Coordinates of C-alpha atoms in Angstrom, one line a residue:
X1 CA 138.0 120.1 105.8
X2 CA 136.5 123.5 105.3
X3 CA 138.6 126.4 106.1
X4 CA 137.1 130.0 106.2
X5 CA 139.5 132.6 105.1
X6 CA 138.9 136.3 106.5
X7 CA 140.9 139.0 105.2
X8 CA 140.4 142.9 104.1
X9 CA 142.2 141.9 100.7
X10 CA 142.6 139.1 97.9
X11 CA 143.3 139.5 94.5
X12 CA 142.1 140.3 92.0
X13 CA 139.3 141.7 94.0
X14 CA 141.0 143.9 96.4
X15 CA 144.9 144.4 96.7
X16 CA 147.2 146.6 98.7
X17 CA 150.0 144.7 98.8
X18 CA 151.4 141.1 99.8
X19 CA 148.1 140.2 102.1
X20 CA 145.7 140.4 98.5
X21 CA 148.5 138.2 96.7
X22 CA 148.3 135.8 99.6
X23 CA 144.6 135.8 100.5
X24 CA 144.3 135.4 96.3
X25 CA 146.4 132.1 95.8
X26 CA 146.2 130.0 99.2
X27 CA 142.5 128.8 99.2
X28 CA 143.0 127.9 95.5
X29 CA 145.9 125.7 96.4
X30 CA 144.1 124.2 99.7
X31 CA 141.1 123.4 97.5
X32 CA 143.2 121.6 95.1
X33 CA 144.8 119.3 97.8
X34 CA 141.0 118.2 98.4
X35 CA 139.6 120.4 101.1
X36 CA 136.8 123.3 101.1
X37 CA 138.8 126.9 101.3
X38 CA 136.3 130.2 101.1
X39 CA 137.4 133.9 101.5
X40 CA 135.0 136.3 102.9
X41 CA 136.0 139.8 102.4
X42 CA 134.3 143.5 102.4
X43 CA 132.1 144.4 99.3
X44 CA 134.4 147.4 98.6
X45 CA 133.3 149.6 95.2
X46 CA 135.9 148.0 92.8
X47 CA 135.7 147.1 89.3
X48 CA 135.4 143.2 90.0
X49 CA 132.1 143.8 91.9
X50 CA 130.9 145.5 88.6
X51 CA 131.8 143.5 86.1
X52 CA 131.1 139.8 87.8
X53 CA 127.5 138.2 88.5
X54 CA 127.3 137.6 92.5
X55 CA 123.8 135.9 94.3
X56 CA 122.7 137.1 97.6
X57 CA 122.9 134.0 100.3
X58 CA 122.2 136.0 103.7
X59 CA 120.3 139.8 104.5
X60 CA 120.5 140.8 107.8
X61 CA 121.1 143.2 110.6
X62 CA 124.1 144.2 112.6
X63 CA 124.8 146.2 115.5
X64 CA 127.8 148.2 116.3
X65 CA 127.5 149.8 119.7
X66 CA 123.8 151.4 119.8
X67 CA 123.8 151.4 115.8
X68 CA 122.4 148.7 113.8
X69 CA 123.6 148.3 110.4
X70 CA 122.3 146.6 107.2
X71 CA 123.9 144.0 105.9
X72 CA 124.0 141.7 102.3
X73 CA 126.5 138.9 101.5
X74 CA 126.7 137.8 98.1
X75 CA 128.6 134.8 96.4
X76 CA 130.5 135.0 93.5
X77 CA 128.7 132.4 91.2
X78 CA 130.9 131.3 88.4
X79 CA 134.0 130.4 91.2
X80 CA 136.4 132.6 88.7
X81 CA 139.0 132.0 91.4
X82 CA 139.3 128.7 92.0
X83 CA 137.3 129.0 95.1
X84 CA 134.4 130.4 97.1
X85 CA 134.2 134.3 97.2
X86 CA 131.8 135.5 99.6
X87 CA 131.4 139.7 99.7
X88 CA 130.1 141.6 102.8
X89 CA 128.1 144.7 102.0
X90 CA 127.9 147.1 104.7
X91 CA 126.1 150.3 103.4
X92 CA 128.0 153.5 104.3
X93 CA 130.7 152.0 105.7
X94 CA 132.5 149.0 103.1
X95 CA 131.0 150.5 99.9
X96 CA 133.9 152.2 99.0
X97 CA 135.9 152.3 96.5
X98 CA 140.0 151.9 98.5
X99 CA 140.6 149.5 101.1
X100 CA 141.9 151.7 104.0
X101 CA 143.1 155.2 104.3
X102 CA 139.1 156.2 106.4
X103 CA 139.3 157.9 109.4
X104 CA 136.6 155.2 110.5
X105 CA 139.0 152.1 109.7
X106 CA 137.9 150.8 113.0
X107 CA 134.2 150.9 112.9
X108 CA 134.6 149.9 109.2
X109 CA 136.5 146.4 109.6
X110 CA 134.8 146.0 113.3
X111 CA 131.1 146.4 111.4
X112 CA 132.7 143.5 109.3
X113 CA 133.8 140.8 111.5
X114 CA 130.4 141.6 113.2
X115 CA 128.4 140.8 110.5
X116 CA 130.3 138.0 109.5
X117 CA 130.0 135.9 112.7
X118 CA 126.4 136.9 112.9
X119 CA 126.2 135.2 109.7
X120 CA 127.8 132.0 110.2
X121 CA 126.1 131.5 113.6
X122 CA 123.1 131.0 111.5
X123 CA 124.5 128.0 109.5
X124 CA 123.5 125.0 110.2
X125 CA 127.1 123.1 110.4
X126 CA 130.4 124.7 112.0
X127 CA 133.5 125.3 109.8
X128 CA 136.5 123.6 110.4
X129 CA 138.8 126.3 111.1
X130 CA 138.4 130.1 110.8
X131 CA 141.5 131.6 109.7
X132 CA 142.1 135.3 109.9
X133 CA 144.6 137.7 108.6
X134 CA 146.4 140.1 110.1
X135 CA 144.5 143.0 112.5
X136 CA 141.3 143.9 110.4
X137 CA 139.9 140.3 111.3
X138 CA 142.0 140.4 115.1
X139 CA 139.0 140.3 116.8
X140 CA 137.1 137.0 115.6
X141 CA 139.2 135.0 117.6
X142 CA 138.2 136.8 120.8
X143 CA 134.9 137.5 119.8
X144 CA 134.1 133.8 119.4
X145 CA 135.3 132.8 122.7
X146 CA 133.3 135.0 124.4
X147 CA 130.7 136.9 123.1
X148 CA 127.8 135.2 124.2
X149 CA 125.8 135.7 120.7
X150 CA 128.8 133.9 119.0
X151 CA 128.6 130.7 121.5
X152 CA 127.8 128.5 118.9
X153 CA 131.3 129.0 116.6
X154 CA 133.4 128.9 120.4
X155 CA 134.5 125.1 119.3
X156 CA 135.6 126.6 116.3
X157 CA 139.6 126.7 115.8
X158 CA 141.1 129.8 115.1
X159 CA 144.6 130.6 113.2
X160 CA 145.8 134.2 112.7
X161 CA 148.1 134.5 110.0
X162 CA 150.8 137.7 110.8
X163 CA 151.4 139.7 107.4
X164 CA 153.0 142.3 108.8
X165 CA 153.1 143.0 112.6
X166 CA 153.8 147.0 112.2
X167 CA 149.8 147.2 112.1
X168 CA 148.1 146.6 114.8
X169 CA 144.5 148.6 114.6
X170 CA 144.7 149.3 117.9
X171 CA 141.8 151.9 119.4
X172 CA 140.7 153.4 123.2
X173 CA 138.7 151.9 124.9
X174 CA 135.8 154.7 124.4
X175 CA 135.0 151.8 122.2
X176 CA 134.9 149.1 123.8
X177 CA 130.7 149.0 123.3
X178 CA 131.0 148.3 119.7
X179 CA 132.0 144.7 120.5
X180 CA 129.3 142.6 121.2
X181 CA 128.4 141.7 124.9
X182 CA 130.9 139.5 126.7
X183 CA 132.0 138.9 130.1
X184 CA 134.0 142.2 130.9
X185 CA 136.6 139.9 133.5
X186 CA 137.8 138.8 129.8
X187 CA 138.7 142.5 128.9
X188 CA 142.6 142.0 129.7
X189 CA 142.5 139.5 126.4
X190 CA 141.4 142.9 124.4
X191 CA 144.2 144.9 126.2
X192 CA 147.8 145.7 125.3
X193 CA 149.9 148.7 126.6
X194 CA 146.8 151.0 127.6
X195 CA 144.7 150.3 124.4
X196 CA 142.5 147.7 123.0
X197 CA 144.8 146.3 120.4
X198 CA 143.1 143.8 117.9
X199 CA 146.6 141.9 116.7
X200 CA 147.2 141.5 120.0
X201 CA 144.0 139.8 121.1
X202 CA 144.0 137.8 117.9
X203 CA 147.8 136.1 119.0
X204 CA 145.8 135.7 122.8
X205 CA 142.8 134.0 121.7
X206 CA 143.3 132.3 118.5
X207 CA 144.5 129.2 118.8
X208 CA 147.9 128.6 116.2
X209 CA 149.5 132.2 115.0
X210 CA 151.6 131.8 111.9
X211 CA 153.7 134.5 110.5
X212 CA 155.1 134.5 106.4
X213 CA 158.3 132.9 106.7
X214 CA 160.2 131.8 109.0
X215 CA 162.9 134.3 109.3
X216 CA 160.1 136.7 110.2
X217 CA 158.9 134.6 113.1
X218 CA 162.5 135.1 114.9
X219 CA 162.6 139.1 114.0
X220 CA 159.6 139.9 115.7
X221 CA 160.2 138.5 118.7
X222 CA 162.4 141.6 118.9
X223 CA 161.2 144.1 116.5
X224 CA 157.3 143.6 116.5
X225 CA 155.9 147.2 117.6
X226 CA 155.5 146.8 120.8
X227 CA 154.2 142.9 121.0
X228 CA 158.1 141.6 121.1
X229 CA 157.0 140.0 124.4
X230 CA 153.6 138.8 124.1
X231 CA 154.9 137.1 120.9
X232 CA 158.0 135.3 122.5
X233 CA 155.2 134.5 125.5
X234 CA 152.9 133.0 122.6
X235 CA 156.2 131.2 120.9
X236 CA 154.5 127.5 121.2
X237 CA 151.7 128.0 119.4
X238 CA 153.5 129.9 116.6
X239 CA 155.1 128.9 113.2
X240 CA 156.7 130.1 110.3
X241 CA 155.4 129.3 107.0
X242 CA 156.9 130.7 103.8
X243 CA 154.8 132.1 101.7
X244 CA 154.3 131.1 97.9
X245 CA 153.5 132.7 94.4
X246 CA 150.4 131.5 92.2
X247 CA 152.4 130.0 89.6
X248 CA 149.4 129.7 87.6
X249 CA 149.3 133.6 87.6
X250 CA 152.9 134.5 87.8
X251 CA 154.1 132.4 84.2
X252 CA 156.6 134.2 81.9
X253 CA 155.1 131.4 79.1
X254 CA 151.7 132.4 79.5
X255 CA 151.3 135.9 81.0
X256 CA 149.0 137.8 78.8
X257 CA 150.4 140.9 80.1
X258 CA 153.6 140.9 79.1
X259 CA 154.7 142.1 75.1
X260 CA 155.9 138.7 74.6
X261 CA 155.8 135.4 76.4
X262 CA 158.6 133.2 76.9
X263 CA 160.3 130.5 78.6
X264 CA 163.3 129.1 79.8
X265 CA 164.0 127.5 76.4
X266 CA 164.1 131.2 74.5
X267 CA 165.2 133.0 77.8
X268 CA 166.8 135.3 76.4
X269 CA 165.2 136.6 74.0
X270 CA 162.4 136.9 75.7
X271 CA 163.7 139.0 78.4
X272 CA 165.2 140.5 75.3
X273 CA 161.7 141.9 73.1
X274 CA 160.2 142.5 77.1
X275 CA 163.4 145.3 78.0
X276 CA 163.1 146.7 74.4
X277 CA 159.3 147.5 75.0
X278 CA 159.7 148.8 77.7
X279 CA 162.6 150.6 77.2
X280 CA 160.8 152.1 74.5
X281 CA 157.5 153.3 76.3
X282 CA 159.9 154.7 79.7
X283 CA 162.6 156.6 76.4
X284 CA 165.7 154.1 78.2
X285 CA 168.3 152.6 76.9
X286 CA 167.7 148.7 76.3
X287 CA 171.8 148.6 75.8
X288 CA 172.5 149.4 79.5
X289 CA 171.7 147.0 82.5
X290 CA 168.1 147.8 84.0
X291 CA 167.6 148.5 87.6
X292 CA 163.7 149.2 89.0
X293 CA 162.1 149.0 92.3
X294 CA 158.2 147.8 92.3
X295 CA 156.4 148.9 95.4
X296 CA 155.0 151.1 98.4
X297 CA 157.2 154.1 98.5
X298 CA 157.0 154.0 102.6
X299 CA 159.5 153.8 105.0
X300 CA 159.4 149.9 105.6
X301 CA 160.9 149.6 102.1
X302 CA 163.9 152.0 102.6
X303 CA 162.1 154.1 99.5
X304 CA 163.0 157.0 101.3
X305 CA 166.6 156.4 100.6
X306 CA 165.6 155.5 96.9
X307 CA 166.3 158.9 95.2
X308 CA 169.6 159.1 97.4
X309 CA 170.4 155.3 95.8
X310 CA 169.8 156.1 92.7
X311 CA 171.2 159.2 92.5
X312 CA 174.4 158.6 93.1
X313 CA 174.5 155.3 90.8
X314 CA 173.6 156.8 88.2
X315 CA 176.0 159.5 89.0
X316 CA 179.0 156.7 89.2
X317 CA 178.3 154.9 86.3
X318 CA 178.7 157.7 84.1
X319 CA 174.8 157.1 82.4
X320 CA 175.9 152.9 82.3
X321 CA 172.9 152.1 83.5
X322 CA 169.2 152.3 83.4
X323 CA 166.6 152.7 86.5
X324 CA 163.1 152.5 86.5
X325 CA 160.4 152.7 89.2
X326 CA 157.0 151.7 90.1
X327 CA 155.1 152.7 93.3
X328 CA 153.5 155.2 95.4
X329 CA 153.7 156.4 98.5
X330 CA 154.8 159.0 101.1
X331 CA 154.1 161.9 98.9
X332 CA 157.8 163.9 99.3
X333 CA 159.5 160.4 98.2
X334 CA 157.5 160.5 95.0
X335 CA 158.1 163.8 94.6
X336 CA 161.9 163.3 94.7
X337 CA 161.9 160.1 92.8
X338 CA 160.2 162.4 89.8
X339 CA 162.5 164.7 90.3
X340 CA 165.1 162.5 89.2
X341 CA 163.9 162.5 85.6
X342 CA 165.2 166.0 85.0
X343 CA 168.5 164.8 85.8
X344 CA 169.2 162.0 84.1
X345 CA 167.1 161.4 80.8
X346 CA 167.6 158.5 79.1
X347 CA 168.0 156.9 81.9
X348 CA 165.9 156.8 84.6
X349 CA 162.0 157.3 85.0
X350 CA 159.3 156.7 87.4
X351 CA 155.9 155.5 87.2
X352 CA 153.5 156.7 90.5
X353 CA 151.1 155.1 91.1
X354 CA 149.9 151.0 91.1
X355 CA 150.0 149.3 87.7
X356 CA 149.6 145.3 87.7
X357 CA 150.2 145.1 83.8
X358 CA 153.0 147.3 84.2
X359 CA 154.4 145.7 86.9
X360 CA 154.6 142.0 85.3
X361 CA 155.7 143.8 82.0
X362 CA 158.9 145.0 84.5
X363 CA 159.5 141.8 86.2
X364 CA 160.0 140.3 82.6
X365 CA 162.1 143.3 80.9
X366 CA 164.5 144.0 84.0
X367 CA 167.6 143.0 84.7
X368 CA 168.0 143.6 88.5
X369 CA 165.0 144.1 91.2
X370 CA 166.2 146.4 94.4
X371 CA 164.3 145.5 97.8
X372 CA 166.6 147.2 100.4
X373 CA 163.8 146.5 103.3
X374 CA 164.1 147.7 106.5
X375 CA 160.4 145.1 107.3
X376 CA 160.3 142.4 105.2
X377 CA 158.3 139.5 106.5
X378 CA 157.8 137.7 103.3
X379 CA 158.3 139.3 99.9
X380 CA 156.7 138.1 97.1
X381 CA 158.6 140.5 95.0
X382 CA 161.8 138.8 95.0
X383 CA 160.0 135.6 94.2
X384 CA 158.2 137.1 91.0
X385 CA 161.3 138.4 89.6
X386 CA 163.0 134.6 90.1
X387 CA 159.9 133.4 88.8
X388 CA 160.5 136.0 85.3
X389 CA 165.0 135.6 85.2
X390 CA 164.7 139.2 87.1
X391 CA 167.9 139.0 89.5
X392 CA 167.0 140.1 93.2
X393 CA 169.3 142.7 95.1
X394 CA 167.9 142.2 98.8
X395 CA 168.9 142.9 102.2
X396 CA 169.2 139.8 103.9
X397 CA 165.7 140.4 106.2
X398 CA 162.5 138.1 107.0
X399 CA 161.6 136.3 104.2
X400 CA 164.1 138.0 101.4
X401 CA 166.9 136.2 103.9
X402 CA 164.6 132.8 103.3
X403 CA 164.6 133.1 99.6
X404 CA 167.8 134.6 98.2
X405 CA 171.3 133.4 98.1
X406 CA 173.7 135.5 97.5
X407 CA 176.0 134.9 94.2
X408 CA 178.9 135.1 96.5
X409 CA 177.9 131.8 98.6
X410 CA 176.8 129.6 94.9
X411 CA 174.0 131.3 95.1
X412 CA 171.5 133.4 92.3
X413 CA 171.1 136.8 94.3
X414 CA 173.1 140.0 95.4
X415 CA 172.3 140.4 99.2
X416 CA 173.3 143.4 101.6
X417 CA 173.3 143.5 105.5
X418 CA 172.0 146.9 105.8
X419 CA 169.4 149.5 104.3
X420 CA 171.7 151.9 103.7
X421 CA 172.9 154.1 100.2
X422 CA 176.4 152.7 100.9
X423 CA 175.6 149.4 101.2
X424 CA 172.6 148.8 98.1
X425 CA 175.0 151.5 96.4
X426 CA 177.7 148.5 96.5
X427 CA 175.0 146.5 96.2
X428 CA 174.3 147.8 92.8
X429 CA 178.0 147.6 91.9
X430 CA 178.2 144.1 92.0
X431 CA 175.3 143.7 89.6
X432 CA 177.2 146.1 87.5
X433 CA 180.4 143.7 87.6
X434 CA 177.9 140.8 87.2
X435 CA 175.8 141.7 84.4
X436 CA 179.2 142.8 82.2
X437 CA 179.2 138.6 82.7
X438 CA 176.5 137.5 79.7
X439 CA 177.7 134.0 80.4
X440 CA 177.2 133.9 84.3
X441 CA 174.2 136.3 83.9
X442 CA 172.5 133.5 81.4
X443 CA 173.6 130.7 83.6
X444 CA 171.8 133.0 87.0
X445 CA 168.6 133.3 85.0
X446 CA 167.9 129.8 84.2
X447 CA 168.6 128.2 87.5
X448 CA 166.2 130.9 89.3
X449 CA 163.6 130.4 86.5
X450 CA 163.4 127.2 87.5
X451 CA 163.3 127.2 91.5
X452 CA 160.0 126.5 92.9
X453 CA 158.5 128.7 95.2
X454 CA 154.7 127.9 94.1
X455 CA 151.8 127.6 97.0
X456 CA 151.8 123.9 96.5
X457 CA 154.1 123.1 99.9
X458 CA 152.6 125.8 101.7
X459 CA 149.4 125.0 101.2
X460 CA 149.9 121.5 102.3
X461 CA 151.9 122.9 105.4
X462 CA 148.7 124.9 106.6
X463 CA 146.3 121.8 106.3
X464 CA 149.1 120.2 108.9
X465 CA 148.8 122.6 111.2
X466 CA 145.1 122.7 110.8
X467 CA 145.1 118.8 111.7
X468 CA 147.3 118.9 114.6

């Protein structure tokens, strides 16, 4: 089976957040079960494109409206990945260095699917399934069954993998011309509440719709931004599959990135040297239990109650514990968050900004990782810190609720019901009352660093619903 995987992101070539983790691990996996898995993604300016060789397999034209566009695909030739990478170039509009954040987002990811289905109606074979993810590749679906240029990949199945149904991409109908001609009766697949909405057309037209877990797949049937009903309408073509971790990436015993390696036979002291070094770097005490947060400092993530949390823990415990964070974001949190350092040195500091050494040098040093998530339709957070003896405090959401069990039912985790500073603030107190438990704490680490949350199910769990 060949299976073409569109996205905006996959690691290590492009990554925002969860999508490039996902996009970066799942073909890999599907290719090792015996099929044909590509990703083809935008040529953005990032340091993978300069420092890997790439051919050129297709130079053409696009059009977007009344503009026609150049574009150049190029292959990655040494498969560093595991699998097929295939990187549209679209001068002046994906030749950039971030993935989103343009005020021409939509031209930019339209221009992209454009060019990409101009590109495989050229082959001489069909695919076996095209499978998008999230809103930047919404509009294949639709595209393909009916814009009469694309005719020839209408056979084609379609699966649209949900991320994260906050973004939509949606845009006014002013333009509508950039999509290639179709039959305009077919307009009301484009539409949702007064705008042409690209998530919405892709749950419409494609033909399965999976979200990443399947807690998620109940929430947004009432908290989806607006689609609540179209998704419940779309319910029997939908599934929920839980999301993985590359294992092969995400390995205490081998991760170069850490300041020492270790596994579940010299668990502790490993975790041990890791908390000293960093400790060290961040001027924290690697006596005291450490707390840290690894993220987006948005809303979604209840950061903006961060500073509020962490100021009043630290507060309470009388400087008995550590915090340290990792992230950016909306600018005022970071602001705060830095703040913060002034008041309690020695022990607590902040890192802003995105650091994938640092972040995997946290996972294996901390004690405690705090997701109080207001969205959460996977996490793969919660999964890396299992994966490194890091013990999860999460609110019992989406795919956090799929993963964690709280220590209070025999479980591994500290869960909470909501984002709130009173309840991750209790939260936190628990894992205070835990960790003064070396015994239970030891016992924790070793049964979560041995769970298996690795792509190898999920993987096969897409090639069923590809088959059915």
């Amino acid at each position: 089976m060949e299976i073409i995987h569109l996205s905006a992101e996959c690691y290590p070539i492009a990554k925002v957040g969860g999508l490039g983790d996902v996009v970066g691990a799942l073909p890999k996996y599907q290719n090792k079960l015996g099929h044909v898995a590509k990703v083809v993604m935008p040529a953005y300016q990032t340091r993978f494109l300069r420092e890997n060789e790439f051919e050129v397999v297709y130079d053409g034209w696009g059009k977007l409206g009344f503009q026609n566009f150049p574009v150049r695909i190029f292959r990655e030739k040494t498969n560093k990945l595991g699998f097929d990478v295939f990187l549209v170039h679209i001068a002046g509009l994906m030749d950039r260095e971030n993935v989103y954040g343009y005020g021409d987002d939509t031209e930019r990811f339209l221009a992209f699917q454009i060019a990409v289905l101009d590109w495989m109606a050229q082959w001489e074979h069909k695919p076996d399934v095209i499978h998008c993810h999230d809103h930047h590749t919404g509009l294949v679906p639709f595209m393909t069954a009916y814009c009469s240029q694309f005719r020839k990949l209408s056979s084609v199945p379609t699966v649209l993998t949900i991320h994260n149904g906050q973004y939509q991409g949606q845009f006014g109908w002013d333009k509508l011309h950039y999509i290639p001609p179709f039959d305009l009766w077919k307009a009301g697949q484009l539409e949702w509440k007064g705008a042409i909405n690209p998530l919405a057309a892709a749950i419409k037209c494609s033909w399965r719709v999976t979200t990443v877990s399947p807690s998620y797949l109940e929430e947004i049937r009432y908290n989806a931004n607006g689609l609540e009903s179209l998704l419940s309408q779309e319910r029997g073509k939908s599934v929920g599959i839980l999301n993985g971790i590359d294992n092969e990436v995400w390995d205490p015993s081998t991760d170069t990135m850490l300041y020492k390696p270790y596994s579940i036979k010299i668990l502790e002291a490993g975790k041990k040297a890791n908390k000293e070094a960093l400790c060290s770097v961040f001027n924290l005490d690697p006596d005291k239990p450490l707390f840290t947060f690894i993220g987006r400092l948005v809303g979604e993530k209840g950061a903006d109650l961060l500073p509020d949390i962490f100021y009043s823990a630290l507060l309470q415990s009388n400087g008995e514990m550590n915090v340290l964070v990792l992230g950016s974001g909306d600018p005022q949190v970071e602001g705060r968050l830095n703040h913060l350092k002034e008041a309690f040195p020695g022990n607590y500091n902040a890192y802003i900004g995105y650091n994938e050494q640092l972040s995997h040098q946290i996972y294996a040093g901390a004690d405690f990782l705090l997701m109080p998530s207001r969205v959460e339709p996977c996490g793969l957070n919660q999964m890396y810190a299992l994966r490194y003896g890091t013990i999860p405090i999460v609110r019992r959401i989406g795919g956090l609720k799929d993963t964690v069990i709280d220590i209070g039912d025999n479980g591994f985790g500290i869960c909470h019901d909501q984002t709130s500073v009173w309840d991750v603030g209790h939260a936190i107190d628990r894992a205070l009352e835990l960790y003064a438990d070396a015994k239970k704490v030891k016992e924790i680490r070793k049964f979560m660093m041995q769970l298996d949350h690795s792509w190898d199910k999920a993987a096969q769990q897409y090639i069923n619903l590809y088959q059915i």
